[in-house]
Tab-separated table of N, CA and C in Angstrom:
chain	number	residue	atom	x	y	z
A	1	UNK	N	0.838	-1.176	0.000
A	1	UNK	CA	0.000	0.000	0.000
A	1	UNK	C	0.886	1.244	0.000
A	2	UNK	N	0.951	2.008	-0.621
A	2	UNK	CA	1.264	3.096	-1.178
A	2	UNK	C	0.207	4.531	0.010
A	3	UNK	N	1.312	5.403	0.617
A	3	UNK	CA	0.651	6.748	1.456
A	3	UNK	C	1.154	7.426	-0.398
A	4	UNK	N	0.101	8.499	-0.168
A	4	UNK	CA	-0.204	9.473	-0.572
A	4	UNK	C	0.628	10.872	-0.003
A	5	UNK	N	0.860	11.713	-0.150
A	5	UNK	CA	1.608	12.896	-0.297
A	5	UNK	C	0.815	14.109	1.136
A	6	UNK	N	1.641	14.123	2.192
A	6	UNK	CA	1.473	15.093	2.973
A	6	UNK	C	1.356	16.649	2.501
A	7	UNK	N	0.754	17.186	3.287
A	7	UNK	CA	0.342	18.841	2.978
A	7	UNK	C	0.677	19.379	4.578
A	8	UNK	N	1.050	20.526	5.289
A	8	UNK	CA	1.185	21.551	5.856
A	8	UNK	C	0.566	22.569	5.423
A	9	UNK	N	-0.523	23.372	6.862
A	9	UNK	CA	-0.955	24.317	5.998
A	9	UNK	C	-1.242	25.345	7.341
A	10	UNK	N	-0.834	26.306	7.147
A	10	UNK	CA	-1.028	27.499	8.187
A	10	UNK	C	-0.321	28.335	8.458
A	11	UNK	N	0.034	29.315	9.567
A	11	UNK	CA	1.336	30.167	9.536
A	11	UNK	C	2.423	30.199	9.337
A	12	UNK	N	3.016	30.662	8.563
A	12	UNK	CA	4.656	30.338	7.843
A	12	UNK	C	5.454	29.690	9.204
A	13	UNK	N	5.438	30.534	10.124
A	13	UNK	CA	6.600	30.194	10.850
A	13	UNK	C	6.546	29.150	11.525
A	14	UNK	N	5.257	28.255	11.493
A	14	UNK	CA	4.584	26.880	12.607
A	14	UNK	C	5.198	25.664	10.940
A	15	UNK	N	4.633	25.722	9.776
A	15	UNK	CA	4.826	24.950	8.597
A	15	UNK	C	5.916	24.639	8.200
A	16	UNK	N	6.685	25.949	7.539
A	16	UNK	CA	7.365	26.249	7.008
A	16	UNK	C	8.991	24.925	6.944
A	17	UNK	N	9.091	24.829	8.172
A	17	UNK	CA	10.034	23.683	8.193
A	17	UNK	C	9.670	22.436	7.837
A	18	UNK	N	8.707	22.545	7.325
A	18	UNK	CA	7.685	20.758	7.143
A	18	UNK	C	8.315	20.994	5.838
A	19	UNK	N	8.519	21.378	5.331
A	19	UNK	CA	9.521	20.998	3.711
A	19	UNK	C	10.280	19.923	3.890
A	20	UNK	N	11.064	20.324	5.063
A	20	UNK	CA	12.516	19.534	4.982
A	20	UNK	C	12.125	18.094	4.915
A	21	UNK	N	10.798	17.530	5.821
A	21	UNK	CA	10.240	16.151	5.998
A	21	UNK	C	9.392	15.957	4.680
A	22	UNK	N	9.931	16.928	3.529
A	22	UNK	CA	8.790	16.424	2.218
A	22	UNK	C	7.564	16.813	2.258
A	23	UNK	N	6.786	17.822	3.232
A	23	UNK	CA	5.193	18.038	2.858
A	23	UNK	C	5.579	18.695	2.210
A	24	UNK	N	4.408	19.009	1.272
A	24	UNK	CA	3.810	20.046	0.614
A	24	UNK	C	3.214	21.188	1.575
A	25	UNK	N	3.939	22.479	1.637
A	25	UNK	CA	3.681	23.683	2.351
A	25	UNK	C	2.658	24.396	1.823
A	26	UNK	N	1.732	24.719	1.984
A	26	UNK	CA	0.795	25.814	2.056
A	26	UNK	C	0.879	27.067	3.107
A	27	UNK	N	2.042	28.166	2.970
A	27	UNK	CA	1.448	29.438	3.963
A	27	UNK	C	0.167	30.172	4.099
A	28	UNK	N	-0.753	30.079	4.819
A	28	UNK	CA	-1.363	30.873	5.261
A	28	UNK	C	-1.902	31.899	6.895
A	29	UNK	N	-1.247	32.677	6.365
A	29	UNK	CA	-1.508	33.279	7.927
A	29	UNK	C	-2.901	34.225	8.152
A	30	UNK	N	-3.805	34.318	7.749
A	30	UNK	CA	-5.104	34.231	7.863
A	30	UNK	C	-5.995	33.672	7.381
A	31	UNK	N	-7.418	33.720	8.507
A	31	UNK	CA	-8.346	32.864	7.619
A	31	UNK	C	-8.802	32.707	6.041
A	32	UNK	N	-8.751	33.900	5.424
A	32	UNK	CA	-8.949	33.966	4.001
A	32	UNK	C	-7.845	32.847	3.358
A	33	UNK	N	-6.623	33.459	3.488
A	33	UNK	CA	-5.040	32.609	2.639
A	33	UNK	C	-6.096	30.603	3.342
A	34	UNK	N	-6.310	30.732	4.177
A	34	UNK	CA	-6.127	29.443	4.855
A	34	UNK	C	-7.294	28.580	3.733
A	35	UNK	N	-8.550	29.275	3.562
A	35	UNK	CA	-9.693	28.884	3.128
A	35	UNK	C	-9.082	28.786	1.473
A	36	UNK	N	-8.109	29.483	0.853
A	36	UNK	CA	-7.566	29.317	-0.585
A	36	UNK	C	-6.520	28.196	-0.611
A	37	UNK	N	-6.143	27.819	1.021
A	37	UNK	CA	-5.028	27.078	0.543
A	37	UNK	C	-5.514	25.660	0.382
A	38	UNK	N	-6.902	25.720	1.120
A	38	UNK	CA	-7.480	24.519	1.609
A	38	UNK	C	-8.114	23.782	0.138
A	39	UNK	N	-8.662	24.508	-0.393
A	39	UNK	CA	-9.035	24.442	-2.028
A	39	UNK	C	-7.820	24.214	-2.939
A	40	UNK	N	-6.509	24.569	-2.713
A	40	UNK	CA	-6.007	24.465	-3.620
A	40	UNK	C	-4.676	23.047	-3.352
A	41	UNK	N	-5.955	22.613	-2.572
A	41	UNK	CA	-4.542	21.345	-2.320
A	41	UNK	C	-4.132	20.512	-3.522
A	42	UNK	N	-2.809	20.432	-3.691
A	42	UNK	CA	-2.853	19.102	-4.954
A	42	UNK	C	-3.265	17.994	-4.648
A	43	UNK	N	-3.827	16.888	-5.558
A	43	UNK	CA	-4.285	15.793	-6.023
A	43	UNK	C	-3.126	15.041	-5.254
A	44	UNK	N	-3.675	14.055	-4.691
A	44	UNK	CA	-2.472	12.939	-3.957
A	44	UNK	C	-2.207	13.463	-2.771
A	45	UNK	N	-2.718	14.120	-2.149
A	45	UNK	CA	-2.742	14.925	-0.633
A	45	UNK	C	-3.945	13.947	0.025
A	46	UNK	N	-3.050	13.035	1.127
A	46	UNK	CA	-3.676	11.883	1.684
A	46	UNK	C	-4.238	12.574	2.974
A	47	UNK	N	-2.718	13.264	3.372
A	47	UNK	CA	-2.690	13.405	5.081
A	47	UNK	C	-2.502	15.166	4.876
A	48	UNK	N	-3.485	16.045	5.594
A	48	UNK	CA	-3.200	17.806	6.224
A	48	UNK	C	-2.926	17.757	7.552
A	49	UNK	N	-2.043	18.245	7.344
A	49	UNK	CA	-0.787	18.751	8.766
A	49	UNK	C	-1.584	20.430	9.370
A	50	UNK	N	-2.262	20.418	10.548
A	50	UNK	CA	-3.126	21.721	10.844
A	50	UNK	C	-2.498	22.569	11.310
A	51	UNK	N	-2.504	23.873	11.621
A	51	UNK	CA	-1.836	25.010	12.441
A	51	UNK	C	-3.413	24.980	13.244
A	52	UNK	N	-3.134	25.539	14.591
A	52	UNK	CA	-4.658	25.539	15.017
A	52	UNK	C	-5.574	26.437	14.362
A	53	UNK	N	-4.698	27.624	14.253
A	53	UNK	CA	-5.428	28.665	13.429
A	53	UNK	C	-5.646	28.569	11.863
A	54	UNK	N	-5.399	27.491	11.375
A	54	UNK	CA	-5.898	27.054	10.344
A	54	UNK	C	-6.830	26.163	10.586
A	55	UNK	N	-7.224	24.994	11.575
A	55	UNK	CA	-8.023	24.541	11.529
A	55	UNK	C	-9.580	25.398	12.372
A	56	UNK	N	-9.251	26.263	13.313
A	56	UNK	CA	-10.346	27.217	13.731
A	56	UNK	C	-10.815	27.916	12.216
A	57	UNK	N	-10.095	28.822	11.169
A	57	UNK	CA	-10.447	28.942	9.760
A	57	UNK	C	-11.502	28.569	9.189
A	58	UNK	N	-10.880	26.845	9.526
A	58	UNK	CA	-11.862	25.634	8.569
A	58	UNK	C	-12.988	25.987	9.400
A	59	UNK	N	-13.255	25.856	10.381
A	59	UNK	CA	-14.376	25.219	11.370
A	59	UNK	C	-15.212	26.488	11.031
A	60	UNK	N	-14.704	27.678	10.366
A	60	UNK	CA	-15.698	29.230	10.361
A	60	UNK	C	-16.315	28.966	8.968
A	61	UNK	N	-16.373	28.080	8.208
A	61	UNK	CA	-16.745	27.850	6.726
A	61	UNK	C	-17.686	26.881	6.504
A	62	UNK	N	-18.821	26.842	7.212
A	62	UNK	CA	-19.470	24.985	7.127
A	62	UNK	C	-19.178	24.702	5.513
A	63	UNK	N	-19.658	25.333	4.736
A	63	UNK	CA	-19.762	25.395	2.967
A	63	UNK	C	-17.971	24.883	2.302
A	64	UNK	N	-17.155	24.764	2.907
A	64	UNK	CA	-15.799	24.161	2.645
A	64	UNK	C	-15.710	22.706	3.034
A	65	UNK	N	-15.801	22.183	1.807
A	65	UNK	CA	-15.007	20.375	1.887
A	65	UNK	C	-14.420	19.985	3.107
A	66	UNK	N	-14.436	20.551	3.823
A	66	UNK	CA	-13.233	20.178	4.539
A	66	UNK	C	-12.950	18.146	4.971
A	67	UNK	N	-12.296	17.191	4.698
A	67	UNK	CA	-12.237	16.196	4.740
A	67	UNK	C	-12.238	15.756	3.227
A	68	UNK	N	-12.991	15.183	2.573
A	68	UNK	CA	-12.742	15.151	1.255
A	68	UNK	C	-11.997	14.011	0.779
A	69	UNK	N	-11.765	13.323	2.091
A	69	UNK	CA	-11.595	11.864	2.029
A	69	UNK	C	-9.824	11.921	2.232
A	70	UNK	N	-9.809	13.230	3.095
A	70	UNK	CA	-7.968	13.705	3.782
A	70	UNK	C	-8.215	13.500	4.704
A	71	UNK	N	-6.842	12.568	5.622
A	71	UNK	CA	-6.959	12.998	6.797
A	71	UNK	C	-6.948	13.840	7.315
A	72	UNK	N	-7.095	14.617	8.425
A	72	UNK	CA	-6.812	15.808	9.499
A	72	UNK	C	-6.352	15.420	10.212
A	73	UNK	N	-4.787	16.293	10.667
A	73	UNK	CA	-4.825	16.789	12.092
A	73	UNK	C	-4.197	17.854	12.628
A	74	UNK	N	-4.133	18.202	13.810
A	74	UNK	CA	-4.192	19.341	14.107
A	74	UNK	C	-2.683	19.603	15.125
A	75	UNK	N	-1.924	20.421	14.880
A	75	UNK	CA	-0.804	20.438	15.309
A	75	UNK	C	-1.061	21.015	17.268
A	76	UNK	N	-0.400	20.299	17.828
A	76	UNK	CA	-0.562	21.484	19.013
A	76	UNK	C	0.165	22.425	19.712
A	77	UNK	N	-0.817	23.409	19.859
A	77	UNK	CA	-0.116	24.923	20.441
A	77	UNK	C	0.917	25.277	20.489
């Protein structure tokens, strides 16, 4: 069985080092960037890596996919 391709997504300075382990980075440091990054995930994005304030974002949008058949989770504090 074959994983699928990690994503990071939230404030530069919480993500940003998730490169080095191979995610795919998404910066967003507000809810808007967060709600564009969330849409613009690439194809093969199994597992999202959360900033909290990216996942509080999600939770302000009922009308956003959120799951979509990705895991979640949520980094802490």
């Amino acid at each position: 069985m074959t994983m699928g391709r990690v994503a990071a997504l939230g404030e530069r300075a919480r993500v940003a080092g998730l490169v080095l382990a191979g995610a795919v980075v998404l910066v967003a440091d507000d809810p808007e960037a967060v709600r564009r990054g969330w849409r613009s995930l690439p194809d093969g994005v199994d597992l999202v890596i959360l900033t909290l304030a990216a996942a509080e974002a999600l939770e302000q949008d009922p009308g956003l996919p959120v799951g979509s058949g990705r895991l979640t989770t949520v980094m802490p504090p």
